[in-house]
Amino acid sequence: MNSQKSRGDLGKYSIGIGDRFGHEARAQLRALEIANENGVFVTPVWNKSFREHSIIGTNPKQTREIIDMAVMESGWRDPYFMDADHIGLKTVDLFAAYADFFTIDVADYIGGKASGPDEAAFLDAVRPLLGRVEIPGLRAPIQVGEKELAEISRKYLLPVKEAGKIYRHICKQKGDTPFVTEISMDEALAPQSPTELLFILAAIAQEGIPIRTIAPKFSGEFL
């Protein structure tokens, strides 16, 4: 199968699809066709992690073949993607030849200590955001002081630096082939606040990672 068929724009709305056993892709596409017919275009992103492959006994090559076949048989002509879900440096190579969407999971690094020079460079870069920041869509402005900013840096800078290592490794593997990048911190003990997310995004920008989406841990109940 030609894994480059799925090149395209992620679009405003996308949905992660879990076809764990490889039997549901055509039905999932049909559901999205119905949504499209009703004026809501959603890009399908098939996601299956290294852990799920290990449990089921499959591999990313099989997943790519199943996806491409379903797309061909259904006549789907819009963008679609295959996600290397929850990958790190130890697992990403298994997916590199087949995925065009990479969810970089760095939740395990939350709370780790970044180097002194890295922390100093980050704090210097984001210092203009100290005080009151108006964010479109938020009911109230974000307010952050030096102490809170230092705490955010100590908690989240190392995960972002690790994400940078993984992203650059993927770039070497993929060469000129485009891919979508997501950073995941959702398998963490505590949710990220809006203030923390603002500075996480600032750190990601400073690291030069062109993310299209981010996966924080949901606050409250998510059933």
Tab-separated table of C-alpha atoms in Angstrom:
chain	number	residue	atom	x	y	z
A	1	MET	CA	0.000	0.000	0.000
A	2	ASN	CA	1.103	3.558	-0.681
A	3	SER	CA	1.383	5.232	2.708
A	4	GLN	CA	1.616	8.679	1.102
A	5	LYS	CA	-2.022	8.670	-0.009
A	6	SER	CA	-3.004	10.266	3.275
A	7	ARG	CA	-1.063	13.482	2.723
A	8	GLY	CA	-3.300	16.443	3.241
A	9	ASP	CA	-4.364	19.062	5.711
A	10	LEU	CA	-5.580	18.022	9.128
A	11	GLY	CA	-8.324	20.607	8.936
A	12	LYS	CA	-10.137	22.337	11.787
A	13	TYR	CA	-11.789	19.193	13.140
A	14	SER	CA	-10.271	15.723	13.413
A	15	ILE	CA	-11.145	12.601	15.358
A	16	GLY	CA	-8.983	9.808	16.674
A	17	ILE	CA	-10.407	6.480	15.556
A	18	GLY	CA	-9.653	3.271	17.436
A	19	ASP	CA	-9.979	0.362	15.021
A	20	ARG	CA	-8.147	-1.966	17.397
A	21	PHE	CA	-8.777	-5.253	15.579
A	22	GLY	CA	-8.806	-3.904	12.026
A	23	HIS	CA	-12.460	-4.562	11.149
A	24	GLU	CA	-14.177	-1.188	11.525
A	25	ALA	CA	-12.415	1.240	9.191
A	26	ARG	CA	-15.076	1.285	6.456
A	27	ALA	CA	-17.910	1.738	8.963
A	28	GLN	CA	-15.976	4.548	10.635
A	29	LEU	CA	-15.483	6.262	7.287
A	30	ARG	CA	-19.193	5.938	6.572
A	31	ALA	CA	-19.990	7.720	9.844
A	32	LEU	CA	-17.687	10.571	8.839
A	33	GLU	CA	-19.251	10.687	5.365
A	34	ILE	CA	-22.628	11.217	7.031
A	35	ALA	CA	-21.167	14.020	9.126
A	36	ASN	CA	-19.708	15.565	5.979
A	37	GLU	CA	-23.066	15.331	4.226
A	38	ASN	CA	-24.538	17.306	7.135
A	39	GLY	CA	-21.979	20.088	6.792
A	40	VAL	CA	-19.404	19.018	9.394
A	41	PHE	CA	-16.122	17.849	7.888
A	42	VAL	CA	-13.986	15.791	10.254
A	43	THR	CA	-10.610	14.325	9.304
A	44	PRO	CA	-10.130	10.698	10.409
A	45	VAL	CA	-6.960	9.865	12.333
A	46	TRP	CA	-6.514	6.149	13.020
A	47	ASN	CA	-4.551	5.741	16.230
A	48	LYS	CA	-3.048	2.604	17.721
A	49	SER	CA	-0.259	2.648	20.285
A	50	PHE	CA	2.752	0.385	20.729
A	51	ARG	CA	1.049	-1.017	23.843
A	52	GLU	CA	-2.101	-1.877	21.886
A	53	HIS	CA	-0.119	-3.503	19.084
A	54	SER	CA	1.745	-5.558	21.702
A	55	ILE	CA	-1.451	-6.743	23.382
A	56	ILE	CA	-3.254	-7.637	20.161
A	57	GLY	CA	-0.234	-8.982	18.264
A	58	THR	CA	-0.370	-6.596	15.304
A	59	ASN	CA	2.048	-4.071	13.819
A	60	PRO	CA	1.855	-0.618	12.160
A	61	LYS	CA	2.373	-2.051	8.664
A	62	GLN	CA	-0.811	-4.086	9.004
A	63	THR	CA	-2.710	-1.070	10.306
A	64	ARG	CA	-1.571	1.055	7.355
A	65	GLU	CA	-2.633	-1.629	4.872
A	66	ILE	CA	-6.080	-1.959	6.470
A	67	ILE	CA	-6.602	1.811	6.482
A	68	ASP	CA	-5.512	2.304	2.874
A	69	MET	CA	-7.709	-0.574	1.723
A	70	ALA	CA	-10.754	0.826	3.519
A	71	VAL	CA	-10.144	4.261	2.008
A	72	MET	CA	-9.808	2.795	-1.482
A	73	GLU	CA	-12.892	0.576	-1.195
A	74	SER	CA	-15.077	3.326	0.244
A	75	GLY	CA	-13.963	5.952	-2.277
A	76	TRP	CA	-12.893	8.395	0.451
A	77	ARG	CA	-11.128	11.286	-1.302
A	78	ASP	CA	-10.374	13.627	1.585
A	79	PRO	CA	-7.329	13.675	3.882
A	80	TYR	CA	-6.833	10.909	6.420
A	81	PHE	CA	-3.996	9.981	8.734
A	82	MET	CA	-2.448	7.122	10.666
A	83	ASP	CA	-1.217	8.052	14.129
A	84	ALA	CA	1.794	6.606	15.921
A	85	ASP	CA	-0.028	6.998	19.209
A	86	HIS	CA	1.742	7.628	22.528
A	87	ILE	CA	5.237	7.099	21.154
A	88	GLY	CA	8.620	7.863	22.709
A	89	LEU	CA	12.195	7.423	21.540
A	90	LYS	CA	12.087	3.695	22.360
A	91	THR	CA	9.003	2.950	20.233
A	92	VAL	CA	8.837	5.526	17.443
A	93	ASP	CA	11.038	3.681	14.925
A	94	LEU	CA	8.474	0.883	14.609
A	95	PHE	CA	5.972	3.419	13.210
A	96	ALA	CA	8.228	5.718	11.195
A	97	ALA	CA	7.741	4.118	7.781
A	98	TYR	CA	3.942	3.923	8.052
A	99	ALA	CA	2.609	6.791	10.178
A	100	ASP	CA	2.032	10.377	9.065
A	101	PHE	CA	0.756	11.599	12.434
A	102	PHE	CA	2.847	11.264	15.597
A	103	THR	CA	1.507	11.693	19.132
A	104	ILE	CA	4.608	12.353	21.222
A	105	ASP	CA	3.863	11.261	24.795
A	106	VAL	CA	5.995	13.024	27.406
A	107	ALA	CA	3.735	12.722	30.463
A	108	ASP	CA	6.324	10.602	32.289
A	109	TYR	CA	8.754	13.540	32.221
A	110	ILE	CA	6.424	15.963	34.015
A	111	GLY	CA	8.123	17.235	37.153
A	112	GLY	CA	11.615	16.294	35.990
A	113	LYS	CA	14.451	18.795	36.177
A	114	ALA	CA	15.569	20.570	33.009
A	115	SER	CA	19.131	21.873	32.792
A	116	GLY	CA	19.946	25.243	34.315
A	117	PRO	CA	20.794	26.902	30.978
A	118	ASP	CA	17.596	25.552	29.374
A	119	GLU	CA	15.489	26.866	32.236
A	120	ALA	CA	17.184	30.255	32.185
A	121	ALA	CA	16.676	30.584	28.413
A	122	PHE	CA	12.995	29.674	28.718
A	123	LEU	CA	12.337	32.102	31.566
A	124	ASP	CA	14.036	34.922	29.648
A	125	ALA	CA	11.937	34.163	26.556
A	126	VAL	CA	8.574	34.179	28.346
A	127	ARG	CA	9.218	36.982	30.826
A	128	PRO	CA	7.207	39.446	28.646
A	129	LEU	CA	4.134	37.329	29.487
A	130	LEU	CA	4.433	38.032	33.205
A	131	GLY	CA	1.492	39.860	34.706
A	132	ARG	CA	-1.855	39.982	32.917
A	133	VAL	CA	-2.391	38.222	29.558
A	134	GLU	CA	-5.641	38.453	27.608
A	135	ILE	CA	-6.474	35.182	25.805
A	136	PRO	CA	-9.311	35.198	23.244
A	137	GLY	CA	-12.057	32.834	24.373
A	138	LEU	CA	-11.165	32.824	28.068
A	139	ARG	CA	-13.626	34.519	30.414
A	140	ALA	CA	-10.874	36.062	32.515
A	141	PRO	CA	-7.294	37.079	31.718
A	142	ILE	CA	-4.388	34.900	32.802
A	143	GLN	CA	-2.254	36.387	35.533
A	144	VAL	CA	1.128	34.912	36.414
A	145	GLY	CA	4.011	36.055	38.604
A	146	GLU	CA	7.674	35.130	38.823
A	147	LYS	CA	7.126	32.390	41.403
A	148	GLU	CA	4.324	30.680	39.451
A	149	LEU	CA	6.316	30.923	36.227
A	150	ALA	CA	9.310	29.250	37.874
A	151	GLU	CA	7.064	26.444	39.131
A	152	ILE	CA	5.629	25.901	35.650
A	153	SER	CA	9.127	25.779	34.206
A	154	ARG	CA	10.260	23.209	36.769
A	155	LYS	CA	7.220	21.060	36.044
A	156	TYR	CA	6.874	21.206	32.271
A	157	LEU	CA	10.104	22.341	30.614
A	158	LEU	CA	11.792	18.922	30.693
A	159	PRO	CA	8.814	17.197	28.976
A	160	VAL	CA	8.930	19.781	26.193
A	161	LYS	CA	12.696	19.334	25.785
A	162	GLU	CA	12.150	15.563	25.507
A	163	ALA	CA	9.429	16.158	22.917
A	164	GLY	CA	11.963	18.190	20.939
A	165	LYS	CA	14.390	15.257	20.898
A	166	ILE	CA	11.676	12.896	19.680
A	167	TYR	CA	10.409	15.348	17.053
A	168	ARG	CA	13.887	15.831	15.584
A	169	HIS	CA	14.390	12.069	15.547
A	170	ILE	CA	11.149	11.662	13.584
A	171	CYS	CA	12.298	14.338	11.135
A	172	LYS	CA	15.454	12.322	10.434
A	173	GLN	CA	13.387	9.191	9.880
A	174	LYS	CA	10.766	10.834	7.641
A	175	GLY	CA	13.080	13.057	5.601
A	176	ASP	CA	11.040	15.287	3.289
A	177	THR	CA	7.801	13.384	3.937
A	178	PRO	CA	5.363	15.648	5.816
A	179	PHE	CA	3.693	14.544	9.034
A	180	VAL	CA	1.448	15.964	11.747
A	181	THR	CA	2.848	16.438	15.244
A	182	GLU	CA	0.881	16.232	18.474
A	183	ILE	CA	2.269	16.458	22.006
A	184	SER	CA	0.491	14.454	24.672
A	185	MET	CA	0.498	15.071	28.422
A	186	ASP	CA	-2.879	13.468	29.085
A	187	GLU	CA	-1.691	10.365	30.934
A	188	ALA	CA	-0.606	12.481	33.891
A	189	LEU	CA	-1.744	12.596	37.497
A	190	ALA	CA	-3.052	16.175	37.418
A	191	PRO	CA	-4.711	18.272	34.675
A	192	GLN	CA	-2.921	21.263	33.196
A	193	SER	CA	-4.466	24.638	33.955
A	194	PRO	CA	-5.033	27.294	31.266
A	195	THR	CA	-2.057	29.210	32.669
A	196	GLU	CA	0.167	26.147	32.482
A	197	LEU	CA	-0.995	25.407	28.932
A	198	LEU	CA	-0.097	28.932	27.819
A	199	PHE	CA	3.485	28.473	28.960
A	200	ILE	CA	3.676	24.873	27.749
A	201	LEU	CA	2.766	26.178	24.283
A	202	ALA	CA	5.373	28.925	24.643
A	203	ALA	CA	8.005	26.307	25.512
A	204	ILE	CA	6.954	24.179	22.526
A	205	ALA	CA	7.309	27.189	20.243
A	206	GLN	CA	10.733	27.970	21.691
A	207	GLU	CA	11.763	24.346	21.095
A	208	GLY	CA	10.775	24.712	17.423
A	209	ILE	CA	8.161	21.933	17.363
A	210	PRO	CA	5.424	22.774	14.813
A	211	ILE	CA	2.549	21.072	16.618
A	212	ARG	CA	-0.918	21.001	15.090
A	213	THR	CA	-2.606	19.760	18.248
A	214	ILE	CA	-1.915	19.127	21.929
A	215	ALA	CA	-3.462	16.547	24.280
A	216	PRO	CA	-3.718	17.823	27.874
A	217	LYS	CA	-5.224	15.865	30.721
A	218	PHE	CA	-8.903	16.702	30.991
A	219	SER	CA	-10.081	18.439	34.136
A	220	GLY	CA	-13.131	17.097	35.889
A	221	GLU	CA	-14.889	13.958	34.723
A	222	PHE	CA	-14.414	12.661	31.176
A	223	LEU	CA	-16.583	9.618	30.541
